[in-house]
mmCIF file with all atom_site columns, C-alpha atoms in Angstrom:
data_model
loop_
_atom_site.group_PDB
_atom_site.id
_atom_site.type_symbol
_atom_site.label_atom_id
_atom_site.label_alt_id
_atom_site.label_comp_id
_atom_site.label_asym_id
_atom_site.label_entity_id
_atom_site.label_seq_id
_atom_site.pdbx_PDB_ins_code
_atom_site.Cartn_x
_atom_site.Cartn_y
_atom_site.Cartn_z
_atom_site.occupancy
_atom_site.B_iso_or_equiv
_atom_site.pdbx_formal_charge
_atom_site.auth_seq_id
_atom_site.auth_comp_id
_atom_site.auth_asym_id
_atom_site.auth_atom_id
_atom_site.pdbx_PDB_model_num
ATOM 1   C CA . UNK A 1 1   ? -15.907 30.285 20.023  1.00 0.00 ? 1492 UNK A CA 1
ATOM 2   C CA . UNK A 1 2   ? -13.892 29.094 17.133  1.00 0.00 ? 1493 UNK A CA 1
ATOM 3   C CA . UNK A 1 3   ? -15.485 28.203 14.082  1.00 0.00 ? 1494 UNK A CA 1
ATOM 4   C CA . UNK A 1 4   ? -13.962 24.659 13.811  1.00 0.00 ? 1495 UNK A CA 1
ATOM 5   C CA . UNK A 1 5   ? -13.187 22.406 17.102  1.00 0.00 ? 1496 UNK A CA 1
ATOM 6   C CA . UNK A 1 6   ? -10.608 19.507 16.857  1.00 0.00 ? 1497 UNK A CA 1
ATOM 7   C CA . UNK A 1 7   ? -9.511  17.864 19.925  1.00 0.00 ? 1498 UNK A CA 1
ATOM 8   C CA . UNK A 1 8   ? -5.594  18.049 19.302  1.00 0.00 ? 1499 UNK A CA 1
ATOM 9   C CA . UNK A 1 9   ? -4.829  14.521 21.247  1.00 0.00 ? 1500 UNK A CA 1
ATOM 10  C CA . UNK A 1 10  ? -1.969  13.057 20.866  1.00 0.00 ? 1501 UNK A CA 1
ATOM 11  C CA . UNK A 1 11  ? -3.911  9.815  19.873  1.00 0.00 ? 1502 UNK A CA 1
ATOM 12  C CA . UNK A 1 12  ? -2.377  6.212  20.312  1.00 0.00 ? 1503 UNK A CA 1
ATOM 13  C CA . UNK A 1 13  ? -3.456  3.431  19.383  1.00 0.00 ? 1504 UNK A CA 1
ATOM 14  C CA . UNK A 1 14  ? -2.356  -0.551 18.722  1.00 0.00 ? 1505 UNK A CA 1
ATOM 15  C CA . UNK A 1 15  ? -1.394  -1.373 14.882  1.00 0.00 ? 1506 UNK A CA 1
ATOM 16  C CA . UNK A 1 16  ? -5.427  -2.955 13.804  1.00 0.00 ? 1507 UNK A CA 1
ATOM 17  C CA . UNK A 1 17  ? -7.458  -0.676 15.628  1.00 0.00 ? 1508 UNK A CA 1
ATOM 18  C CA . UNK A 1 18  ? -10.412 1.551  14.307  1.00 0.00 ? 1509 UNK A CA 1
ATOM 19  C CA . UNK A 1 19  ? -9.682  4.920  15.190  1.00 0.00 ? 1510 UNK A CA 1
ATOM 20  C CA . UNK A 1 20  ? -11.983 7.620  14.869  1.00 0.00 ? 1511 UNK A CA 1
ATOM 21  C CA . UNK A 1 21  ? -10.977 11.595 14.518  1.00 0.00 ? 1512 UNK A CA 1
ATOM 22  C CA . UNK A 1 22  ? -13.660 14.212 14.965  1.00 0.00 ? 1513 UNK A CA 1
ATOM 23  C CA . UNK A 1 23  ? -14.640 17.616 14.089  1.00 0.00 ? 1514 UNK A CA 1
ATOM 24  C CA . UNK A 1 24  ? -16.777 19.855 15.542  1.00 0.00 ? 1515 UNK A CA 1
ATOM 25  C CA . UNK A 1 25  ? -18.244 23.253 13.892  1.00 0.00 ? 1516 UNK A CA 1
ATOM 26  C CA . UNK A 1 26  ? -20.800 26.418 14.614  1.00 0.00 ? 1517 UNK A CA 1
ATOM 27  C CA . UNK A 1 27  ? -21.254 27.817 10.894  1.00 0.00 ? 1518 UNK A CA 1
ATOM 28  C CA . UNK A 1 28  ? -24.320 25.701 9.609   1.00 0.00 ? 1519 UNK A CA 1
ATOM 29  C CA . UNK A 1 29  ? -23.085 27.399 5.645   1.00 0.00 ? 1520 UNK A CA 1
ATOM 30  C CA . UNK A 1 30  ? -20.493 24.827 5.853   1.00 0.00 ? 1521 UNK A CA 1
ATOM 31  C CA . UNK A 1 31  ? -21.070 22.662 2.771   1.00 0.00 ? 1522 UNK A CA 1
ATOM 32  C CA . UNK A 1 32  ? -17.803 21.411 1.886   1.00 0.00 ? 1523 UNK A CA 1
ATOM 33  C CA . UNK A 1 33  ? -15.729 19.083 4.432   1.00 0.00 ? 1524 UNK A CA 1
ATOM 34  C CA . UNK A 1 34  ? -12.100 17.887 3.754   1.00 0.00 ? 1525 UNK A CA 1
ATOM 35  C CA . UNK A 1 35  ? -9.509  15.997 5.868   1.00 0.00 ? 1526 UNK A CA 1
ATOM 36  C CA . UNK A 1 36  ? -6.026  16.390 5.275   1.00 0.00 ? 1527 UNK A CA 1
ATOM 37  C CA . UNK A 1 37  ? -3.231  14.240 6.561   1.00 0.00 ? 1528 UNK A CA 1
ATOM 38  C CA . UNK A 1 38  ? 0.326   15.651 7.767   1.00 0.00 ? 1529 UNK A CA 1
ATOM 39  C CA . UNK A 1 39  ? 3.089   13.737 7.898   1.00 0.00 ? 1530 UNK A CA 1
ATOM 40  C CA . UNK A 1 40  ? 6.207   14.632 10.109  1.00 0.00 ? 1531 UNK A CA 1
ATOM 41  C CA . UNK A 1 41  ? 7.929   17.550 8.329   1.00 0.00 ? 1532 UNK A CA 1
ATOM 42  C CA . UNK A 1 42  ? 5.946   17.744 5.588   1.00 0.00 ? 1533 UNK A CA 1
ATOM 43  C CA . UNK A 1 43  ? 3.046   19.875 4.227   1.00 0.00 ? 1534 UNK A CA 1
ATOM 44  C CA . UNK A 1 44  ? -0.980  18.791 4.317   1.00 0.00 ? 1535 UNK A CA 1
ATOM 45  C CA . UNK A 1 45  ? -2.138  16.612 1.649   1.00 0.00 ? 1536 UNK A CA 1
ATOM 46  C CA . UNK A 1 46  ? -5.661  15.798 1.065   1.00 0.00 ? 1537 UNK A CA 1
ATOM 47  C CA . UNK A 1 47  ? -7.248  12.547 2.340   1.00 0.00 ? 1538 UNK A CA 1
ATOM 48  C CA . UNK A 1 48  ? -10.609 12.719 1.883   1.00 0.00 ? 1539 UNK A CA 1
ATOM 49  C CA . UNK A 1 49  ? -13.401 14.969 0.551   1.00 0.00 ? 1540 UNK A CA 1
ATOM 50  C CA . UNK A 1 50  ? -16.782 14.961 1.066   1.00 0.00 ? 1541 UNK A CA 1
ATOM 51  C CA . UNK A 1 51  ? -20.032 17.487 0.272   1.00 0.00 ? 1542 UNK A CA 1
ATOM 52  C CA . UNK A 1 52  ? -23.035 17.801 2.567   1.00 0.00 ? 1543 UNK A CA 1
ATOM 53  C CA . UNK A 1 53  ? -24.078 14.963 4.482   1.00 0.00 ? 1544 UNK A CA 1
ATOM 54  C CA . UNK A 1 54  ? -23.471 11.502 4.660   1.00 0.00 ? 1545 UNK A CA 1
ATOM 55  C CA . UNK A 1 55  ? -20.698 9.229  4.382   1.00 0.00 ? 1546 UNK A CA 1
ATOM 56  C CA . UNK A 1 56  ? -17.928 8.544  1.866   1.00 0.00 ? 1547 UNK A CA 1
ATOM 57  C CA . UNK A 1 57  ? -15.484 5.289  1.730   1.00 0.00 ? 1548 UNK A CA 1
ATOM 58  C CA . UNK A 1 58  ? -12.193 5.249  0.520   1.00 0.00 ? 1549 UNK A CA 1
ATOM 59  C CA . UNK A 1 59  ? -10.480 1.704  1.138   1.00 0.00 ? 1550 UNK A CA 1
ATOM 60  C CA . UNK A 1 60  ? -9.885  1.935  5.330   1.00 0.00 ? 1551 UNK A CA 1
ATOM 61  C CA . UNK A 1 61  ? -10.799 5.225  5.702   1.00 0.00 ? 1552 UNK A CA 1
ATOM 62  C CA . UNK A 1 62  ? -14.106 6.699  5.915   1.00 0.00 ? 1553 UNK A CA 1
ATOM 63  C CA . UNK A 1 63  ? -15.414 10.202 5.890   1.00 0.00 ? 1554 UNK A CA 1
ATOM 64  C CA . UNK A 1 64  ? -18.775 11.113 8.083   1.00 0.00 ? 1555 UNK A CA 1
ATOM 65  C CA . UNK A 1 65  ? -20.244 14.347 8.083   1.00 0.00 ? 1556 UNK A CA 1
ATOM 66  C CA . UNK A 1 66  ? -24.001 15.087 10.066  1.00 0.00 ? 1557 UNK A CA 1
ATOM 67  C CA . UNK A 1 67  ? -24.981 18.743 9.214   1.00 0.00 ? 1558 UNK A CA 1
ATOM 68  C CA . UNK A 1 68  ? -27.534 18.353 11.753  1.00 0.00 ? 1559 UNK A CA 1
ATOM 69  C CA . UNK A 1 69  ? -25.250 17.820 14.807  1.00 0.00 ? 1560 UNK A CA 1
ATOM 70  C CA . UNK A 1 70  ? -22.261 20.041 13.063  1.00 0.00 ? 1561 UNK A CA 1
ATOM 71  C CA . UNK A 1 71  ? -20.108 17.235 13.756  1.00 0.00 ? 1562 UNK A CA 1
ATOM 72  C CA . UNK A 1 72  ? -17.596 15.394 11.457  1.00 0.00 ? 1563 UNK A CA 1
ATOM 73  C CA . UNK A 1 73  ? -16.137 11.886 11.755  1.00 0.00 ? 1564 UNK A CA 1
ATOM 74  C CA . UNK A 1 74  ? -12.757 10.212 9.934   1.00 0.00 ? 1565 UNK A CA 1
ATOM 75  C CA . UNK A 1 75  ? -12.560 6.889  10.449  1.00 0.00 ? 1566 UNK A CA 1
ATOM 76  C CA . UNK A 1 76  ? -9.790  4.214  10.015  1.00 0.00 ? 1567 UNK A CA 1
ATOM 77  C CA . UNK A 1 77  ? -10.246 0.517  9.952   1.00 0.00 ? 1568 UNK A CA 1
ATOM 78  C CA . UNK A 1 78  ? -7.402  -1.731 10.496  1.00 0.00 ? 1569 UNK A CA 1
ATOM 79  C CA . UNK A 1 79  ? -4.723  0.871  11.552  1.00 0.00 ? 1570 UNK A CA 1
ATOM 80  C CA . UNK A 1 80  ? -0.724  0.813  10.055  1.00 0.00 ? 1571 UNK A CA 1
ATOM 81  C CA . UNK A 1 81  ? 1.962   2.157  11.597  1.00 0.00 ? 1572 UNK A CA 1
ATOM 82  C CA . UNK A 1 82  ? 2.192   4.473  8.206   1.00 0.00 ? 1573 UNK A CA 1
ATOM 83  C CA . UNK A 1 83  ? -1.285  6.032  9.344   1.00 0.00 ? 1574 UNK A CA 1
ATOM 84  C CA . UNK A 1 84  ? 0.846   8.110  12.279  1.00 0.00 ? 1575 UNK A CA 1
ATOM 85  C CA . UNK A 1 85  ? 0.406   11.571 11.558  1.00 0.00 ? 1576 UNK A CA 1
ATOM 86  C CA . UNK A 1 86  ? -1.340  14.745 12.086  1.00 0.00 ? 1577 UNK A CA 1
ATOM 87  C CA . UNK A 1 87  ? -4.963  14.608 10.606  1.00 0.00 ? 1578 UNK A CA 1
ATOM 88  C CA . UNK A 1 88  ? -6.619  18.079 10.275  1.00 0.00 ? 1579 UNK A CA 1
ATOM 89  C CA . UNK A 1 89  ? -10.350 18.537 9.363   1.00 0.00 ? 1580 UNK A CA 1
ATOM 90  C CA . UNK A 1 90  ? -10.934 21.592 7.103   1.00 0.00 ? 1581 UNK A CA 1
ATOM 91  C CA . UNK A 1 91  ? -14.680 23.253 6.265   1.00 0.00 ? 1582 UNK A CA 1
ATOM 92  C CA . UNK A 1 92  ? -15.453 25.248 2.847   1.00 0.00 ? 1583 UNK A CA 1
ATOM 93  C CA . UNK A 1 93  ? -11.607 25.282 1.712   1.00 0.00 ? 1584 UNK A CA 1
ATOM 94  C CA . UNK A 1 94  ? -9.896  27.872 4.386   1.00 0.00 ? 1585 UNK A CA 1
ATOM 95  C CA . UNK A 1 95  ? -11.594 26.813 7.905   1.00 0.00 ? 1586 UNK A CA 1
ATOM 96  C CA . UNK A 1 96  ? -9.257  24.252 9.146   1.00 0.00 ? 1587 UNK A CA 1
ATOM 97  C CA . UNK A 1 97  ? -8.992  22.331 12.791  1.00 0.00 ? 1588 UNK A CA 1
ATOM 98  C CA . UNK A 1 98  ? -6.234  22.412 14.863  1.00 0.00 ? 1589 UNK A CA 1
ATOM 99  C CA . UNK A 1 99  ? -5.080  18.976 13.800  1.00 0.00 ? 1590 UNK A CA 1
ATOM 100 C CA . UNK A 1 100 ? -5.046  15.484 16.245  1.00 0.00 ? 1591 UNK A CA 1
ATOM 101 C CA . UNK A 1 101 ? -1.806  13.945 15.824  1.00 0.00 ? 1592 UNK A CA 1
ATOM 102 C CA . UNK A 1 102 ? -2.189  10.736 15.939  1.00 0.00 ? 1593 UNK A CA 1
ATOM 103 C CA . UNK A 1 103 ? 0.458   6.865  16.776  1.00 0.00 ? 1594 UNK A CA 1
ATOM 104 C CA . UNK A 1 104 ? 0.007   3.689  15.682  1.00 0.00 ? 1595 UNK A CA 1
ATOM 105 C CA . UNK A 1 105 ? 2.206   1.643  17.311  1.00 0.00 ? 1596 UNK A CA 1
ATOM 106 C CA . UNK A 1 106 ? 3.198   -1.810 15.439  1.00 0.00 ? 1597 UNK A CA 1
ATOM 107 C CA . UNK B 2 1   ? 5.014   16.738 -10.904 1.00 0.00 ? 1156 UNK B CA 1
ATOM 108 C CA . UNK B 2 2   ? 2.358   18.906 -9.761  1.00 0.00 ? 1157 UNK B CA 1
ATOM 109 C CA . UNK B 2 3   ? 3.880   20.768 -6.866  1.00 0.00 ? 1158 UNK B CA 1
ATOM 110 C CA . UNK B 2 4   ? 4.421   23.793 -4.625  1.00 0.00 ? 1159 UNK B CA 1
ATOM 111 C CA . UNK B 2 5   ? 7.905   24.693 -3.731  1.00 0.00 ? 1160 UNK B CA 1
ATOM 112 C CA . UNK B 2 6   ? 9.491   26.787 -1.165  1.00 0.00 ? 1161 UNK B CA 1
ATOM 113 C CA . UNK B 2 7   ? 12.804  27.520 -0.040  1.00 0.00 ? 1162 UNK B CA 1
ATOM 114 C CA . UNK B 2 8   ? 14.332  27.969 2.180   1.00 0.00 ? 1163 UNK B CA 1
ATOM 115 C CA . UNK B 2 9   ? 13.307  25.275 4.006   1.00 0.00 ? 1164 UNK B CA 1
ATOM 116 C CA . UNK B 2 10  ? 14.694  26.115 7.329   1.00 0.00 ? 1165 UNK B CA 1
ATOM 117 C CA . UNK B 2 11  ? 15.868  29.328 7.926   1.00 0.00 ? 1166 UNK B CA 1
ATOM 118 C CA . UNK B 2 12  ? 17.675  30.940 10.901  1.00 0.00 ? 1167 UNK B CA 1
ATOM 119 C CA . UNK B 2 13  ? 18.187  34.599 11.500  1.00 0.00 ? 1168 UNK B CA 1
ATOM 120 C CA . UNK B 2 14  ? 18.156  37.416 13.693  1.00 0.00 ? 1169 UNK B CA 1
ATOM 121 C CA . UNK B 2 15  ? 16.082  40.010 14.746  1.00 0.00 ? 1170 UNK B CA 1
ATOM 122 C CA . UNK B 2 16  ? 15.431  42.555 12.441  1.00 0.00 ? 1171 UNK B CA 1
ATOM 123 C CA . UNK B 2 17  ? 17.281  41.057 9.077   1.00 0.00 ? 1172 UNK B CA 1
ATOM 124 C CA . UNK B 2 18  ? 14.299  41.245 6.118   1.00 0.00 ? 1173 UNK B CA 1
ATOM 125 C CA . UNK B 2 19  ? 14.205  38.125 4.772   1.00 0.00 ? 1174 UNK B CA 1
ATOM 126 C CA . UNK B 2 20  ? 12.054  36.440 1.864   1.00 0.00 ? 1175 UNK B CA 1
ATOM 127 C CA . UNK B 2 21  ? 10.572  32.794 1.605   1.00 0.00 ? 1176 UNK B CA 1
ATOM 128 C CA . UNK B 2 22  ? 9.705   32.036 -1.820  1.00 0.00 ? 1177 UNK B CA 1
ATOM 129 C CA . UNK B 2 23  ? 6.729   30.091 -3.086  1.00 0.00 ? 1178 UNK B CA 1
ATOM 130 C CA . UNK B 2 24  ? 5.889   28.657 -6.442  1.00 0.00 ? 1179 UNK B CA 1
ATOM 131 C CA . UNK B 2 25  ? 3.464   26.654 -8.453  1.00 0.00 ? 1180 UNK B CA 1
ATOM 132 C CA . UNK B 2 26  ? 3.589   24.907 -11.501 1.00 0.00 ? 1181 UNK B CA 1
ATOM 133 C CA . UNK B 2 27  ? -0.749  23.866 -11.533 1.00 0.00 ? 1182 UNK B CA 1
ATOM 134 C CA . UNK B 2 28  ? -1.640  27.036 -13.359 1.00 0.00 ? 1183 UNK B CA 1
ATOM 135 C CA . UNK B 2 29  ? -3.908  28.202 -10.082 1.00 0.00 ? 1184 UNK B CA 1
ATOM 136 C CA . UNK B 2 30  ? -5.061  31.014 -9.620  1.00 0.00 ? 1185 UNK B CA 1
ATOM 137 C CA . UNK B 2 31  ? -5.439  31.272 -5.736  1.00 0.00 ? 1186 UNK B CA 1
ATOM 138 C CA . UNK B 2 32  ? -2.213  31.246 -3.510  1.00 0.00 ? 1187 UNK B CA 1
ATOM 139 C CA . UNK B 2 33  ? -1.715  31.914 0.327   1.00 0.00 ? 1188 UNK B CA 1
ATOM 140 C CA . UNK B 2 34  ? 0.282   31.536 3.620   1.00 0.00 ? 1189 UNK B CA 1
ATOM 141 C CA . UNK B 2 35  ? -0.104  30.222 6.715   1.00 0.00 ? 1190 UNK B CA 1
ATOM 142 C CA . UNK B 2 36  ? 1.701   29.884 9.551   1.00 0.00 ? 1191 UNK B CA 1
ATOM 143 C CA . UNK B 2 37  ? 1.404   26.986 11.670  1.00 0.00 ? 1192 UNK B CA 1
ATOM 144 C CA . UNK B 2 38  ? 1.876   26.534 15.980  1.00 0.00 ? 1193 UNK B CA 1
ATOM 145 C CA . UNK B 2 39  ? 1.368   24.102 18.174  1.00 0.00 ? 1194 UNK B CA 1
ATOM 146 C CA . UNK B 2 40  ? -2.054  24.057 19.869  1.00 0.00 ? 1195 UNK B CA 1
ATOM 147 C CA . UNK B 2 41  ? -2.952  27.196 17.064  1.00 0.00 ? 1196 UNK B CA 1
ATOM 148 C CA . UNK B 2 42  ? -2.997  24.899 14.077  1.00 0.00 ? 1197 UNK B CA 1
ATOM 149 C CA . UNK B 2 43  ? -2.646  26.747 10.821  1.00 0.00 ? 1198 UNK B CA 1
ATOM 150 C CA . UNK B 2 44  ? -3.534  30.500 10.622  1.00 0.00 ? 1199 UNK B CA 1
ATOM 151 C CA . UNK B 2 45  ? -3.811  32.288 7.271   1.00 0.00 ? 1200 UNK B CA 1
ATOM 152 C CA . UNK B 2 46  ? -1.448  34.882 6.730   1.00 0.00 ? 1201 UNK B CA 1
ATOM 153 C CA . UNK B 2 47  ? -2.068  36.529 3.230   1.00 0.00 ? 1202 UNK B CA 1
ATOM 154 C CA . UNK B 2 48  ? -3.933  35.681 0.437   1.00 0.00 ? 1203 UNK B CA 1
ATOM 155 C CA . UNK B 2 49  ? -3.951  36.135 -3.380  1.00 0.00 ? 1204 UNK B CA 1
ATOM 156 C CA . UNK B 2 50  ? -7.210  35.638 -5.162  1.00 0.00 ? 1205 UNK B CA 1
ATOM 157 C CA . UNK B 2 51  ? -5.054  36.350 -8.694  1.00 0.00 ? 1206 UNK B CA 1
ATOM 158 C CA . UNK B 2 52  ? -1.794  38.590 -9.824  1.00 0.00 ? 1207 UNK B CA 1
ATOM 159 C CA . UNK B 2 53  ? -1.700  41.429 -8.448  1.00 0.00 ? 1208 UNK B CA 1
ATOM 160 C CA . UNK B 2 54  ? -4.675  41.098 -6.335  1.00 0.00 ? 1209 UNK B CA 1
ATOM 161 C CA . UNK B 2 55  ? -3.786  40.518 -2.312  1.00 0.00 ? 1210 UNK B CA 1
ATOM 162 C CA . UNK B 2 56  ? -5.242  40.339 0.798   1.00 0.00 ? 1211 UNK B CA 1
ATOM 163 C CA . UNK B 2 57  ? -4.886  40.084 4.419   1.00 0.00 ? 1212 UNK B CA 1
ATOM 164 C CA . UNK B 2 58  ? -5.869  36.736 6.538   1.00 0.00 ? 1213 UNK B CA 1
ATOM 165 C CA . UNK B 2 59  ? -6.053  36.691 9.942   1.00 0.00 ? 1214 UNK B CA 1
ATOM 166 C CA . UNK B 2 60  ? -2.510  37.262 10.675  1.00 0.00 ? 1215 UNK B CA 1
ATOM 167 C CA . UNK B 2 61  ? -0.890  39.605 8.576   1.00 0.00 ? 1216 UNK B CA 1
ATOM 168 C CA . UNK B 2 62  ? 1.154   41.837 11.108  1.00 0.00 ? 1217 UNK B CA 1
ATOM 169 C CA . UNK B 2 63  ? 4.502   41.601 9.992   1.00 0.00 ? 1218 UNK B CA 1
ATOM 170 C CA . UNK B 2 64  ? 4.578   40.352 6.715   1.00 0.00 ? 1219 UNK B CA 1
ATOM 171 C CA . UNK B 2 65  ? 4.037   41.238 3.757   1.00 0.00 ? 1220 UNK B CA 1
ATOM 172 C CA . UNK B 2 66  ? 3.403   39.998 -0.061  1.00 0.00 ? 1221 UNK B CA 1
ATOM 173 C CA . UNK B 2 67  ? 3.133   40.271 -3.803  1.00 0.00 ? 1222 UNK B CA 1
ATOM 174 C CA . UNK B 2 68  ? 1.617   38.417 -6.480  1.00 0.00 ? 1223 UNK B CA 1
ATOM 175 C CA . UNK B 2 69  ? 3.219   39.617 -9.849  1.00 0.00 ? 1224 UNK B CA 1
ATOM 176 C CA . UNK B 2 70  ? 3.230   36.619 -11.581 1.00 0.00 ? 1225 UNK B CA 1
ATOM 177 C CA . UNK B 2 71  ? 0.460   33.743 -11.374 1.00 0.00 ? 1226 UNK B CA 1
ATOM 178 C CA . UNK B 2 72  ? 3.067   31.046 -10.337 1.00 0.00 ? 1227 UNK B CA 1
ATOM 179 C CA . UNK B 2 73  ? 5.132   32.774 -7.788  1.00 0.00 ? 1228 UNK B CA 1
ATOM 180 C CA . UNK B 2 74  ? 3.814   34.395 -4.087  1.00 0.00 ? 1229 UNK B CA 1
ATOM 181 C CA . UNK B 2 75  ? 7.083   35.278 -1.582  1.00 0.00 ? 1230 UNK B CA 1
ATOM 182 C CA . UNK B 2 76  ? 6.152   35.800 1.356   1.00 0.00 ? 1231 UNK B CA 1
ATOM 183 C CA . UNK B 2 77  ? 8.344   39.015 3.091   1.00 0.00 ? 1232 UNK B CA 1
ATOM 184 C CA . UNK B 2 78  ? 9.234   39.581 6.861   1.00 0.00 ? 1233 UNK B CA 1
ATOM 185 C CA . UNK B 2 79  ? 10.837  43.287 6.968   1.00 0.00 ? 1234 UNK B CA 1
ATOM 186 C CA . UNK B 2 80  ? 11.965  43.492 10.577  1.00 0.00 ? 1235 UNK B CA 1
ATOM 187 C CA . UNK B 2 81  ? 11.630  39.376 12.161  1.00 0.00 ? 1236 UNK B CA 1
ATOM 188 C CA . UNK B 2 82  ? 11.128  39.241 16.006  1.00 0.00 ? 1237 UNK B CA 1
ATOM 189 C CA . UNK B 2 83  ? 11.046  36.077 17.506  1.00 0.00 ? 1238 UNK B CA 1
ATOM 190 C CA . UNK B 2 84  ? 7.044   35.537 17.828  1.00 0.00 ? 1239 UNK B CA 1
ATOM 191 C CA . UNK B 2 85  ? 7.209   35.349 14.081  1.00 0.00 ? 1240 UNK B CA 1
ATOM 192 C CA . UNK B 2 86  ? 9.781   31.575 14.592  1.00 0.00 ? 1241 UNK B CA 1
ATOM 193 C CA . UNK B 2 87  ? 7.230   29.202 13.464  1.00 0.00 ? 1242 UNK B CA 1
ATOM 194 C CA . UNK B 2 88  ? 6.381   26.847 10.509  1.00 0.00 ? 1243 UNK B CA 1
ATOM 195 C CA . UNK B 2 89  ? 5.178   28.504 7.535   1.00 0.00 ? 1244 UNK B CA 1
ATOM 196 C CA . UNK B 2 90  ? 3.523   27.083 4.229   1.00 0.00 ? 1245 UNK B CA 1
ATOM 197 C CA . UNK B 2 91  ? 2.194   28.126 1.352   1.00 0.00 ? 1246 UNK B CA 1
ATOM 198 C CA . UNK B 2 92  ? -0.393  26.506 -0.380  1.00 0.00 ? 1247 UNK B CA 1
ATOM 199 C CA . UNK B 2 93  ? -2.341  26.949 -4.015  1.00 0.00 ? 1248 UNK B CA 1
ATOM 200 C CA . UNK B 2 94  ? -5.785  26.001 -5.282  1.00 0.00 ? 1249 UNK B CA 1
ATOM 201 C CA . UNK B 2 95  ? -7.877  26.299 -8.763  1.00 0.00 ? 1250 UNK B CA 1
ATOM 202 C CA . UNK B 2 96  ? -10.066 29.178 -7.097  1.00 0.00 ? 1251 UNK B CA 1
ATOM 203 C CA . UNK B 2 97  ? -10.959 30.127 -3.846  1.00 0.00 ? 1252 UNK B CA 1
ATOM 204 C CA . UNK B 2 98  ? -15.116 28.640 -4.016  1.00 0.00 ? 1253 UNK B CA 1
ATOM 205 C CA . UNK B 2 99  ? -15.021 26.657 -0.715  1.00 0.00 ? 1254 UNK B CA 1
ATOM 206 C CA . UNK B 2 100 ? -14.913 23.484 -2.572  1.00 0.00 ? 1255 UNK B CA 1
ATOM 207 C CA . UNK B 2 101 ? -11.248 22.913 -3.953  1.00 0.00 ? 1256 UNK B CA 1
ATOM 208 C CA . UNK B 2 102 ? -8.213  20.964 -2.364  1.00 0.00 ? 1257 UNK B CA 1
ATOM 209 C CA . UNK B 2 103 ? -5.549  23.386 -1.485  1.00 0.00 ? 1258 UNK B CA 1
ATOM 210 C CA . UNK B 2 104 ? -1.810  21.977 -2.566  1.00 0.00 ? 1259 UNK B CA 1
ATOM 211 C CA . UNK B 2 105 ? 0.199   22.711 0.302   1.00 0.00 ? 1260 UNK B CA 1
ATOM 212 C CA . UNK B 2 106 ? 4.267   23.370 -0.325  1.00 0.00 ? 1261 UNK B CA 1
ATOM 213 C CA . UNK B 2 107 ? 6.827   21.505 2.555   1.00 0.00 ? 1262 UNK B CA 1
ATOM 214 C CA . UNK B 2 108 ? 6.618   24.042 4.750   1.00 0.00 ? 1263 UNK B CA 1
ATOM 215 C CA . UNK B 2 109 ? 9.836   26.502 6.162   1.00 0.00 ? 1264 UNK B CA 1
ATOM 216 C CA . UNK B 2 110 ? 10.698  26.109 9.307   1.00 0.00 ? 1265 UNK B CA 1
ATOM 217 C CA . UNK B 2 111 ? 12.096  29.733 11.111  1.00 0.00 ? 1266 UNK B CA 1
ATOM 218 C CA . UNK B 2 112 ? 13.618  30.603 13.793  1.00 0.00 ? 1267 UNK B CA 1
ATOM 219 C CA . UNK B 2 113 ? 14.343  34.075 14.860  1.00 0.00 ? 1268 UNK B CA 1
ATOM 220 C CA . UNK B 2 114 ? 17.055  35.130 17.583  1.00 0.00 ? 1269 UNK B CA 1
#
């Protein structure tokens, strides 16, 4: 079993939607929880950050983490066109998903 | 501009020709690495570098090699390419290596190997 889970997609959805991107993991030591965002032909940049549990807000995009269920949520309200790209959830710096690419289409 | 650069960015070649990507950082980090990244794989560490002069393997090293013998610059080094190693490869820096800092990821360099 791999240590992180990320259901690859691809993911489309209509220009407004709420999308939601999800992690999965099996190493309960896991404290640290990132999500990076990949644009087409272009390295992983850092979108969000978050330690422990809970939730963190950052204008439409908001970062869930439940240590209890190992899961991990990114979601975006009121989806752009710009938001198409690859997101990738990473755990404790090196653990990264497989990445969900994901279309909004205007 | 904080940054990571690597050239070339897209490389062909042919099997068995060494050849050397090139990586540096102007953020004064300490940790470096590479990965290589395939569809449905996602991104798979290659090497490491906790500091200069101090290296390490990740989880798929066969093939390549590195050195570290200056903090701002990590090339990565294929000896003898063969096509499984075509892929998209990036290096990527961060303060330290504790689990909790961003990596800074370079544009990646896309090879192909005939």
């Amino acid at each position: 079993q791999k240590e992180v889970e990320q259901d690859p997609g691809p993911l489309s959805v209509p220009e407004g939607a709420i999308v939601s991107l999800n992690c999965t993991y099996s190493n309960s030591a896991f404290q640290y929880f990132m999500w990076y965002r990949q644009y087409s032909r272009k390295g992983p940049e850092l979108l969000m950050y978050t330690y422990s549990s809970g939730n963190k807000e950052d204008g439409r995009f908001t970062a869930q983490v439940d240590k209890s269920s190992k899961y991990i949520s990114l979601f975006i309200r009121d989806s752009q066109p710009s938001d198409s790209a690859t997101y990738l959830c990473a755990m404790n710096q090196f653990y990264f998903g497989t990445g969900t690419s994901l279309t909004v289409i205007p | 501009e904080a940054q990571v650069t690597q050239n070339p960015r897209y490389l062909i070649t042919v099997t068995g020709k060494k050849l050397t990507v090139t990586c540096s950082q102007n953020m004064n980090h300490e940790y470096m690495s590479w990965y290589r990244q395939d569809p449905g794989l996602g991104l798979r560490q290659i090497y490491y570098s906790m500091n200069v002069e101090v290296t390490d393997k990740g989880d798929v090293p066969e093939g390549y090699k590195v050195s570290r013998k200056e903090k701002r610059n990590f090339p990565l080094i294929l000896e003898s390419p063969s096509p499984n190693q075509t892929s998209l490869y990036f290096c990527a820096s961060s303060l330290s290596a504790g689990g909790v800092y961003e990596q800074y990821f370079g544009p990646g360099t896309r090879l192909t190997v005939t």
